[in-house]
Amino acid sequence: GKTTALCPSCGWEIVEETEEGKFCKWCQTFQEVGTFLPKVRYIAFARRKSAIPHEWKASFELPKLGVIYLLSEGNLNLLSSLSEEGTLITPRGEKIDLSQLKRELRIFKLNATDIEKSPNLIGFKFICQAVPSLVGEGEYIKPLLEELEEKEEWKEGDILPFTLWEELSIGDKKLGYFKADVDNLGLVFMVGIKNYTFSRIATLSRMLELFFSLYTDRLLRDLKGELLKGDYRGREEFKYLQEVVSPVYTVFSGGDDLFLIAPWNVAMKVATLIRSKFAKYTCQNPNFGMSAGLGFFKGTFPIRLAADITDGLESKAKQKIEESGKKDKIALLESVLEWKQLEELQQIGINLLKELEKGNLSRSLLYRLYIRLKAIKDTTAEDSNERKEQLYRFIPYFYYQLARNVKEERLQKELEKLFIDPSREELVKLEEGLVFLAYLLMLSRNLKKTKIGRAHV
């Protein structure tokens, strides 16, 4: 009889075990879309599915809504060169009714507005197409791909695999899954617009869509510059980033939300960057908040499950509401922080990584502090008084560890600011401290020489 197994990609759907590496129908569809979508230059809509040339690669039928066609430059050129009369016979013997095809298709250009040159275009649309695809010959990346047992022939424009994204992360070899959306958007539309009109609703909707589509696309494509150079200073990984269109894979970005995947340290940097840019885009309007989840997973972990977990983190961030009713936070590493806190911790972490490299700070000290704070959080989750008492006891332990393991007074004071806050009732920064310690431990992991880098610590 037939044998079955879980799909090796999503680990969810059942497939017949007739061929090694066979994917389920959903993963096959996603693979086709993911391969073709970043190269698409046009998108077409039709009310019903028509016969199309096989070379058009991709079409997706949405029940009761219509059909979406993804078109390349060559596809449009073929359509433009054909007469509206007669029938086209494709190399596969398919008969295409050209007059019907041209009459039914509504074609839009993607991420460009020069539509006047083609009579077949009726408008333009913006979508975020940023993915880590190969630029040029890949002088540095191709040998690495071979070392990682990716034996395929690579050419410009090919999307790079998760195994490479892991290796391009700093320290811990993981991917970061970042999912975010705008807070209370329904309320903003209902209450935030004076003199409620269709034009004002449409304008607000279009402007939000523009940020999450075109603006985010351009932002992710420019990440290889100074923004990441600070993280990758003196590291061999930085030269690999120069051969990639973007170090971030866009799962989706549009409307009022996004879902991105990147090397874990890049994902954390991108998270705070996007929130900062969104604040400027909305003129620092306090009513436009953004809640997010950031999860870290190995590249072999099923994307579908990772997406569900990250979605749960985003929900956790939304549930953390201040007395003022404000959300606008990010959940990661079992904690929920304000965006400004996460941004500051990243900068401090990069600076203290230098101290680890110089030998002025040890990972063993960081690990001991992390274990102690984690135990306090886990064992006192339901008892705030017990937690306060445990945090008070942590203070002498913290200063004892500093005195024994950190010689420079300057560094002692810097660490003290990270963990101790006299203005708080419990005195200790529990959530911020846990995130910072986990971040720095991940950042400084893999001390020995790796496949693509020298030892840094």
Coordinates of C-alpha atoms in Angstrom, one line a residue:
G1 CA 0.0 0.0 0.0
K2 CA 0.9 3.7 -0.1
T3 CA 3.1 5.1 2.6
T4 CA 2.6 8.6 3.9
A5 CA 4.8 11.1 5.8
L6 CA 4.7 14.7 7.0
C7 CA 5.6 17.3 4.5
P8 CA 9.4 17.9 5.0
S9 CA 8.8 21.7 4.5
C10 CA 5.9 22.6 6.8
G11 CA 5.8 19.5 9.0
W12 CA 2.0 19.7 9.0
E13 CA 0.4 18.3 5.9
I14 CA 0.4 14.6 4.9
V15 CA 2.1 13.6 1.7
E16 CA 2.6 10.3 -0.1
E17 CA 6.1 9.0 0.6
T18 CA 6.7 8.1 -3.0
E19 CA 9.5 10.5 -3.7
E20 CA 12.1 11.8 -1.4
G21 CA 11.7 15.5 -0.5
K22 CA 8.2 15.8 -2.0
F23 CA 6.2 18.7 -0.6
C24 CA 2.5 19.1 0.1
K25 CA 0.4 21.0 -2.4
W26 CA 0.5 24.2 -0.2
C27 CA 4.3 24.2 0.1
Q28 CA 4.6 23.5 -3.6
T29 CA 2.3 26.5 -4.3
F30 CA 4.2 28.7 -1.9
Q31 CA 7.5 27.6 -3.4
E32 CA 6.3 28.6 -6.9
V33 CA 5.0 32.0 -5.7
G34 CA 8.1 32.7 -3.6
T35 CA 10.4 31.9 -6.6
F36 CA 8.5 34.0 -9.1
L37 CA 7.0 36.9 -7.1
P38 CA 10.2 38.8 -6.4
K39 CA 10.9 38.9 -10.2
V40 CA 7.4 39.9 -11.2
R41 CA 7.0 43.3 -12.7
Y42 CA 3.3 43.2 -13.5
I43 CA 0.1 41.8 -11.8
A44 CA -3.1 41.2 -13.6
F45 CA -6.6 40.5 -12.4
A46 CA -9.5 38.8 -14.1
R47 CA -13.0 37.8 -13.0
R48 CA -12.6 34.2 -14.3
K49 CA -9.8 32.0 -15.3
S50 CA -8.9 32.1 -19.0
A51 CA -6.5 30.1 -21.0
I52 CA -3.1 31.7 -20.9
P53 CA 0.3 30.9 -22.4
H54 CA 2.2 28.3 -20.3
E55 CA 5.2 30.7 -20.1
W56 CA 3.2 33.0 -17.9
K57 CA 4.3 30.8 -15.0
A58 CA 1.8 31.6 -12.3
S59 CA -1.9 32.2 -11.8
F60 CA -3.9 31.9 -8.6
E61 CA -7.6 31.4 -8.5
L62 CA -9.5 33.0 -5.6
P63 CA -13.0 31.3 -5.2
K64 CA -15.8 33.8 -5.9
L65 CA -13.3 36.7 -6.3
G66 CA -11.5 36.0 -9.5
V67 CA -8.0 35.1 -10.7
I68 CA -4.5 36.8 -10.2
Y69 CA -1.8 36.5 -12.8
L70 CA 1.8 37.3 -12.1
L71 CA 3.6 38.6 -15.3
S72 CA 7.2 39.3 -16.2
E73 CA 8.5 41.9 -18.6
G74 CA 8.6 39.2 -21.3
N75 CA 5.0 38.2 -20.6
L76 CA 3.8 41.8 -21.2
N77 CA 5.9 42.2 -24.3
L78 CA 4.4 39.0 -25.7
L79 CA 0.9 40.4 -25.1
S80 CA 1.7 43.8 -26.5
S81 CA 3.1 42.3 -29.7
L82 CA 0.1 40.1 -30.5
S83 CA -2.9 41.2 -32.5
E84 CA -6.3 41.2 -30.7
E85 CA -7.7 39.0 -33.5
G86 CA -7.1 35.4 -34.0
T87 CA -5.8 32.6 -31.8
L88 CA -2.3 31.9 -30.5
I89 CA -1.0 28.4 -30.6
T90 CA 1.6 27.9 -27.8
P91 CA 4.6 25.5 -28.1
R92 CA 2.6 23.1 -26.0
G93 CA -0.3 23.1 -28.5
E94 CA -2.6 25.3 -26.3
K95 CA -5.0 27.5 -28.1
I96 CA -5.3 31.0 -26.6
D97 CA -8.2 33.4 -27.6
L98 CA -6.3 36.7 -27.7
S99 CA -9.2 38.9 -28.0
Q100 CA -10.9 37.4 -24.9
L101 CA -7.6 37.5 -23.0
K102 CA -6.9 41.1 -23.7
R103 CA -10.5 42.1 -23.0
E104 CA -10.6 40.4 -19.6
L105 CA -7.2 41.2 -18.1
R106 CA -6.7 44.3 -15.9
I107 CA -2.9 44.7 -15.8
F108 CA -1.0 46.9 -13.2
K109 CA 2.7 47.7 -13.1
L110 CA 4.4 47.0 -9.8
N111 CA 6.5 49.5 -7.9
A112 CA 6.8 51.9 -10.8
T113 CA 4.6 54.6 -12.2
D114 CA 5.7 54.9 -15.9
I115 CA 2.6 53.2 -17.2
E116 CA 2.0 55.5 -20.2
K117 CA 4.4 53.5 -22.4
S118 CA 2.2 50.4 -22.6
P119 CA -1.5 50.5 -23.8
N120 CA -2.1 47.3 -21.9
L121 CA -1.6 48.9 -18.4
I122 CA -4.4 50.5 -16.6
G123 CA -2.5 51.6 -13.4
F124 CA 0.2 50.7 -10.9
K125 CA 0.5 49.1 -7.5
F126 CA 3.1 49.0 -4.8
I127 CA 4.1 45.8 -3.0
C128 CA 7.1 44.9 -0.8
Q129 CA 9.2 42.5 -2.9
A130 CA 12.5 42.6 -0.9
V131 CA 14.1 39.2 -0.6
P132 CA 17.7 37.9 -0.1
S133 CA 18.4 37.2 -3.7
L134 CA 21.8 37.0 -5.4
V135 CA 23.4 40.0 -6.9
G136 CA 26.0 39.6 -9.6
E137 CA 28.3 36.6 -9.8
G138 CA 28.3 35.9 -6.0
E139 CA 32.1 35.6 -5.7
Y140 CA 31.9 35.1 -1.9
I141 CA 28.5 33.5 -1.5
K142 CA 28.8 30.7 -4.1
P143 CA 31.7 28.9 -2.3
L144 CA 29.9 29.2 1.0
L145 CA 26.7 27.7 -0.6
E146 CA 28.8 24.7 -1.8
E147 CA 30.3 24.3 1.7
L148 CA 26.7 24.3 3.1
E149 CA 25.9 21.4 0.7
E150 CA 23.7 23.6 -1.5
K151 CA 24.9 22.0 -4.8
E152 CA 22.5 23.7 -7.2
E153 CA 23.8 26.1 -9.9
W154 CA 23.3 29.6 -8.6
K155 CA 22.7 32.6 -10.9
E156 CA 21.8 36.3 -10.4
G157 CA 18.3 36.8 -9.0
D158 CA 18.1 33.4 -7.3
I159 CA 16.7 33.5 -3.7
L160 CA 19.2 32.3 -1.1
P161 CA 18.3 29.5 1.3
F162 CA 17.7 29.6 5.0
T163 CA 20.9 27.6 5.6
L164 CA 22.8 30.7 4.4
W165 CA 20.7 33.1 6.4
E166 CA 21.6 31.3 9.6
E167 CA 25.3 31.5 8.8
L168 CA 25.0 35.2 8.2
S169 CA 23.7 35.8 11.7
I170 CA 26.1 37.0 14.4
G171 CA 26.8 34.6 17.3
D172 CA 23.8 32.2 17.6
K173 CA 22.9 30.7 14.3
K174 CA 19.2 31.4 14.2
L175 CA 16.6 33.2 12.2
G176 CA 14.4 36.0 13.6
Y177 CA 10.7 36.1 12.7
F178 CA 9.2 39.6 13.0
K179 CA 5.5 40.2 12.9
A180 CA 3.8 43.5 13.6
D181 CA 0.7 45.6 12.9
V182 CA -0.7 49.0 13.8
D183 CA -2.6 49.3 17.1
N184 CA -6.3 50.2 17.3
L185 CA -6.6 51.0 13.6
G186 CA -10.3 50.5 13.6
L187 CA -10.6 53.1 16.4
V188 CA -8.4 55.5 14.5
F189 CA -10.6 55.3 11.5
M190 CA -13.8 55.6 13.6
V191 CA -12.8 58.4 15.9
G192 CA -9.6 60.0 14.5
I193 CA -11.1 61.4 11.3
K194 CA -13.1 64.6 11.6
N195 CA -15.8 65.4 9.1
Y196 CA -16.1 61.7 8.1
T197 CA -15.9 61.4 4.3
F198 CA -15.0 58.6 1.9
S199 CA -12.1 60.6 0.5
R200 CA -10.5 61.1 3.9
I201 CA -10.9 57.4 4.7
A202 CA -9.4 56.4 1.4
T203 CA -6.5 58.9 1.9
L204 CA -5.6 57.5 5.3
S205 CA -5.9 53.9 4.0
R206 CA -3.7 54.6 1.0
M207 CA -1.0 56.4 3.1
L208 CA -0.8 53.4 5.5
E209 CA -0.6 51.0 2.6
L210 CA 2.2 53.1 1.0
F211 CA 4.3 52.8 4.2
F212 CA 4.0 49.0 4.4
S213 CA 4.4 48.4 0.7
L214 CA 6.7 50.8 -1.2
Y215 CA 8.4 52.5 1.7
T216 CA 9.2 49.3 3.5
D217 CA 10.4 47.7 0.3
R218 CA 13.0 50.5 -0.3
L219 CA 14.0 50.4 3.4
L220 CA 14.7 46.7 3.4
R221 CA 16.8 46.9 0.2
D222 CA 19.0 49.6 1.7
L223 CA 19.9 47.6 4.9
K224 CA 23.4 46.6 3.7
G225 CA 24.9 50.0 4.4
E226 CA 25.9 51.8 7.5
L227 CA 22.9 50.5 9.6
L228 CA 24.3 46.9 9.6
K229 CA 27.9 47.8 9.3
G230 CA 27.9 48.8 13.0
D231 CA 26.8 45.2 13.9
Y232 CA 29.1 43.5 11.5
R233 CA 32.2 45.7 12.1
G234 CA 35.3 43.8 11.0
R235 CA 33.4 40.6 10.4
E236 CA 33.6 38.5 7.2
E237 CA 29.9 38.1 7.2
F238 CA 29.5 41.8 6.0
K239 CA 31.1 41.1 2.6
Y240 CA 28.4 38.4 2.0
L241 CA 25.6 41.0 2.6
Q242 CA 27.0 43.1 -0.3
E243 CA 26.1 40.2 -2.7
V244 CA 22.4 40.1 -1.5
V245 CA 19.6 42.4 -2.6
S246 CA 18.3 42.4 1.0
P247 CA 19.2 40.5 4.1
V248 CA 15.5 40.3 4.9
Y249 CA 12.8 37.9 3.4
T250 CA 9.4 39.5 3.1
V251 CA 6.6 37.0 3.8
F252 CA 4.1 39.8 3.5
S253 CA 4.0 43.5 4.0
G254 CA 1.0 45.6 3.2
G255 CA -2.2 47.3 4.6
D256 CA -1.3 47.8 8.2
D257 CA 0.9 44.8 9.0
L258 CA 4.0 42.9 8.0
F259 CA 5.8 39.6 8.5
L260 CA 9.6 39.4 7.9
I261 CA 12.3 36.8 8.3
A262 CA 16.0 37.5 8.6
P263 CA 19.2 36.5 10.5
W264 CA 18.1 37.0 14.1
N265 CA 20.3 40.0 14.9
V266 CA 19.2 41.7 11.7
A267 CA 15.6 41.0 12.5
M268 CA 16.0 42.7 15.9
K269 CA 17.6 45.7 14.2
V270 CA 14.9 45.9 11.5
A271 CA 12.2 45.7 14.2
T272 CA 13.3 48.9 16.0
L273 CA 14.2 50.6 12.7
I274 CA 10.7 50.0 11.2
R275 CA 9.0 51.3 14.4
S276 CA 11.2 54.4 14.4
K277 CA 10.5 55.1 10.7
F278 CA 6.8 54.6 11.2
A279 CA 6.8 57.1 14.1
K280 CA 8.4 59.7 11.7
Y281 CA 6.0 58.7 8.9
T282 CA 3.0 59.5 11.2
C283 CA 4.6 62.7 12.5
Q284 CA 5.1 61.3 16.0
N285 CA 1.3 61.0 16.4
P286 CA 0.9 59.1 19.7
N287 CA -2.3 57.5 18.4
F288 CA -0.4 55.4 15.8
G289 CA 1.2 52.7 17.8
M290 CA 2.7 49.4 16.6
S291 CA 2.7 46.0 18.4
A292 CA 5.0 43.2 17.4
G293 CA 6.3 39.8 18.2
L294 CA 9.9 38.7 17.5
G295 CA 10.7 35.0 17.7
F296 CA 14.0 33.2 17.2
F297 CA 14.2 29.7 15.5
K298 CA 16.6 27.4 13.7
G299 CA 16.3 27.4 9.9
T300 CA 15.0 23.9 9.9
F301 CA 12.1 24.7 12.2
P302 CA 8.8 24.6 10.2
I303 CA 7.8 28.1 9.0
R304 CA 4.2 27.5 9.7
L305 CA 4.8 26.7 13.3
A306 CA 7.2 29.5 13.8
A307 CA 4.7 31.9 12.3
D308 CA 2.0 30.7 14.8
I309 CA 4.4 31.2 17.7
T310 CA 5.4 34.6 16.5
D311 CA 1.7 35.5 16.1
G312 CA 1.2 34.5 19.7
L313 CA 4.1 36.8 20.8
E314 CA 2.4 39.7 18.9
S315 CA -0.8 39.0 20.8
K316 CA 1.1 39.0 24.1
A317 CA 2.5 42.4 23.2
K318 CA -1.0 43.8 22.5
Q319 CA -2.3 42.5 25.9
K320 CA 0.4 44.5 27.8
I321 CA -1.6 47.7 28.0
E322 CA -0.4 50.6 30.2
E323 CA -2.7 52.6 32.5
S324 CA -3.0 55.2 29.7
G325 CA -4.4 52.5 27.4
K326 CA -1.3 52.5 25.2
K327 CA 0.0 49.3 23.6
D328 CA 2.9 50.0 21.3
K329 CA 5.3 47.3 22.5
I330 CA 7.2 44.3 21.3
A331 CA 7.3 40.8 22.8
L332 CA 10.5 38.7 22.6
L333 CA 12.5 36.2 24.6
E334 CA 9.5 35.7 27.0
S335 CA 9.3 39.4 27.9
V336 CA 7.4 42.5 26.7
L337 CA 9.4 45.7 26.3
E338 CA 8.8 49.2 25.0
W339 CA 10.4 50.0 21.7
K340 CA 12.8 52.5 23.1
Q341 CA 14.0 50.0 25.7
L342 CA 14.8 47.4 23.0
E343 CA 16.6 50.0 20.9
E344 CA 18.8 51.1 23.9
L345 CA 19.5 47.5 24.9
Q346 CA 20.8 46.7 21.4
Q347 CA 23.2 49.6 21.4
I348 CA 24.5 48.7 24.8
G349 CA 24.8 45.1 23.8
I350 CA 26.9 45.9 20.7
N351 CA 29.2 48.1 22.9
L352 CA 29.5 45.4 25.6
L353 CA 30.4 42.8 22.9
K354 CA 33.6 44.7 22.5
E355 CA 34.3 44.2 26.3
L356 CA 33.8 40.5 25.8
E357 CA 36.2 40.5 22.9
K358 CA 38.8 42.3 25.0
G359 CA 38.3 39.9 27.9
N360 CA 37.0 42.6 30.3
L361 CA 33.7 40.7 30.7
S362 CA 32.9 37.0 30.7
R363 CA 30.0 35.0 29.3
S364 CA 30.0 32.9 32.5
L365 CA 29.0 36.0 34.5
L366 CA 26.3 36.9 32.1
Y367 CA 25.0 33.4 32.2
R368 CA 24.9 33.2 36.0
L369 CA 22.9 36.5 36.2
Y370 CA 20.5 35.3 33.5
I371 CA 19.8 32.0 35.3
R372 CA 19.2 33.8 38.6
L373 CA 16.8 36.4 37.0
K374 CA 15.0 33.7 35.0
A375 CA 14.4 31.6 38.1
I376 CA 12.9 34.6 39.9
K377 CA 10.6 35.3 37.0
D378 CA 9.5 31.7 36.6
T379 CA 9.0 30.8 40.2
T380 CA 7.2 34.0 41.3
A381 CA 4.9 34.5 38.3
E382 CA 1.7 34.5 40.3
D383 CA 3.0 36.2 43.5
S384 CA 4.1 39.8 43.2
N385 CA 5.2 40.1 46.8
E386 CA 7.3 37.0 46.6
R387 CA 8.9 38.4 43.4
K388 CA 9.8 41.7 45.1
E389 CA 11.4 39.8 47.9
Q390 CA 13.4 37.6 45.5
L391 CA 14.5 40.7 43.5
Y392 CA 15.7 42.4 46.7
R393 CA 17.8 39.3 47.4
F394 CA 19.2 39.5 43.9
I395 CA 20.8 42.9 44.6
P396 CA 23.6 41.8 46.9
Y397 CA 24.2 38.7 44.7
F398 CA 24.5 41.1 41.7
Y399 CA 27.1 43.4 43.4
Y400 CA 29.0 40.4 44.7
Q401 CA 29.3 39.0 41.2
L402 CA 30.4 42.4 39.8
A403 CA 33.1 42.8 42.5
R404 CA 34.5 39.3 41.8
N405 CA 34.3 39.3 38.0
V406 CA 34.5 42.9 36.7
K407 CA 37.7 44.8 37.4
E408 CA 37.1 48.1 35.7
E409 CA 35.0 50.5 37.7
R410 CA 33.7 52.1 34.5
L411 CA 32.2 48.8 33.4
Q412 CA 30.8 48.0 36.8
K413 CA 28.8 51.3 36.7
E414 CA 27.6 50.6 33.2
L415 CA 26.3 47.2 34.2
E416 CA 24.7 48.7 37.4
K417 CA 22.7 51.1 35.3
L418 CA 21.4 48.1 33.2
F419 CA 20.1 46.1 36.1
I420 CA 19.4 48.5 39.0
D421 CA 16.8 51.3 39.0
P422 CA 16.4 53.1 42.4
S423 CA 13.1 54.7 41.2
R424 CA 11.4 51.4 41.0
E425 CA 9.8 49.8 44.0
E426 CA 11.5 46.4 43.3
L427 CA 14.8 48.2 42.4
V428 CA 15.7 45.6 39.7
K429 CA 15.0 45.8 36.0
L430 CA 13.7 42.3 35.6
E431 CA 12.3 42.2 32.1
E432 CA 14.9 44.5 30.5
G433 CA 17.7 42.6 32.3
L434 CA 16.5 39.2 31.0
V435 CA 16.2 40.4 27.4
F436 CA 19.6 42.1 27.5
L437 CA 21.4 39.1 28.9
A438 CA 19.7 36.7 26.4
Y439 CA 20.6 39.1 23.6
L440 CA 24.3 39.5 24.6
L441 CA 24.6 35.7 25.2
M442 CA 23.2 35.0 21.7
L443 CA 25.4 37.7 20.2
S444 CA 28.6 36.3 21.7
R445 CA 27.9 32.6 21.1
N446 CA 30.1 30.4 18.9
L447 CA 33.4 31.6 20.2
K448 CA 35.4 29.2 18.1
K449 CA 36.1 29.8 14.4
T450 CA 33.0 29.2 12.3
K451 CA 32.5 28.3 8.6
I452 CA 32.6 32.0 7.5
G453 CA 34.2 33.9 10.3
R454 CA 37.2 34.1 12.6
A455 CA 36.9 34.0 16.4
H456 CA 35.6 37.3 17.7
V457 CA 35.6 36.8 21.5

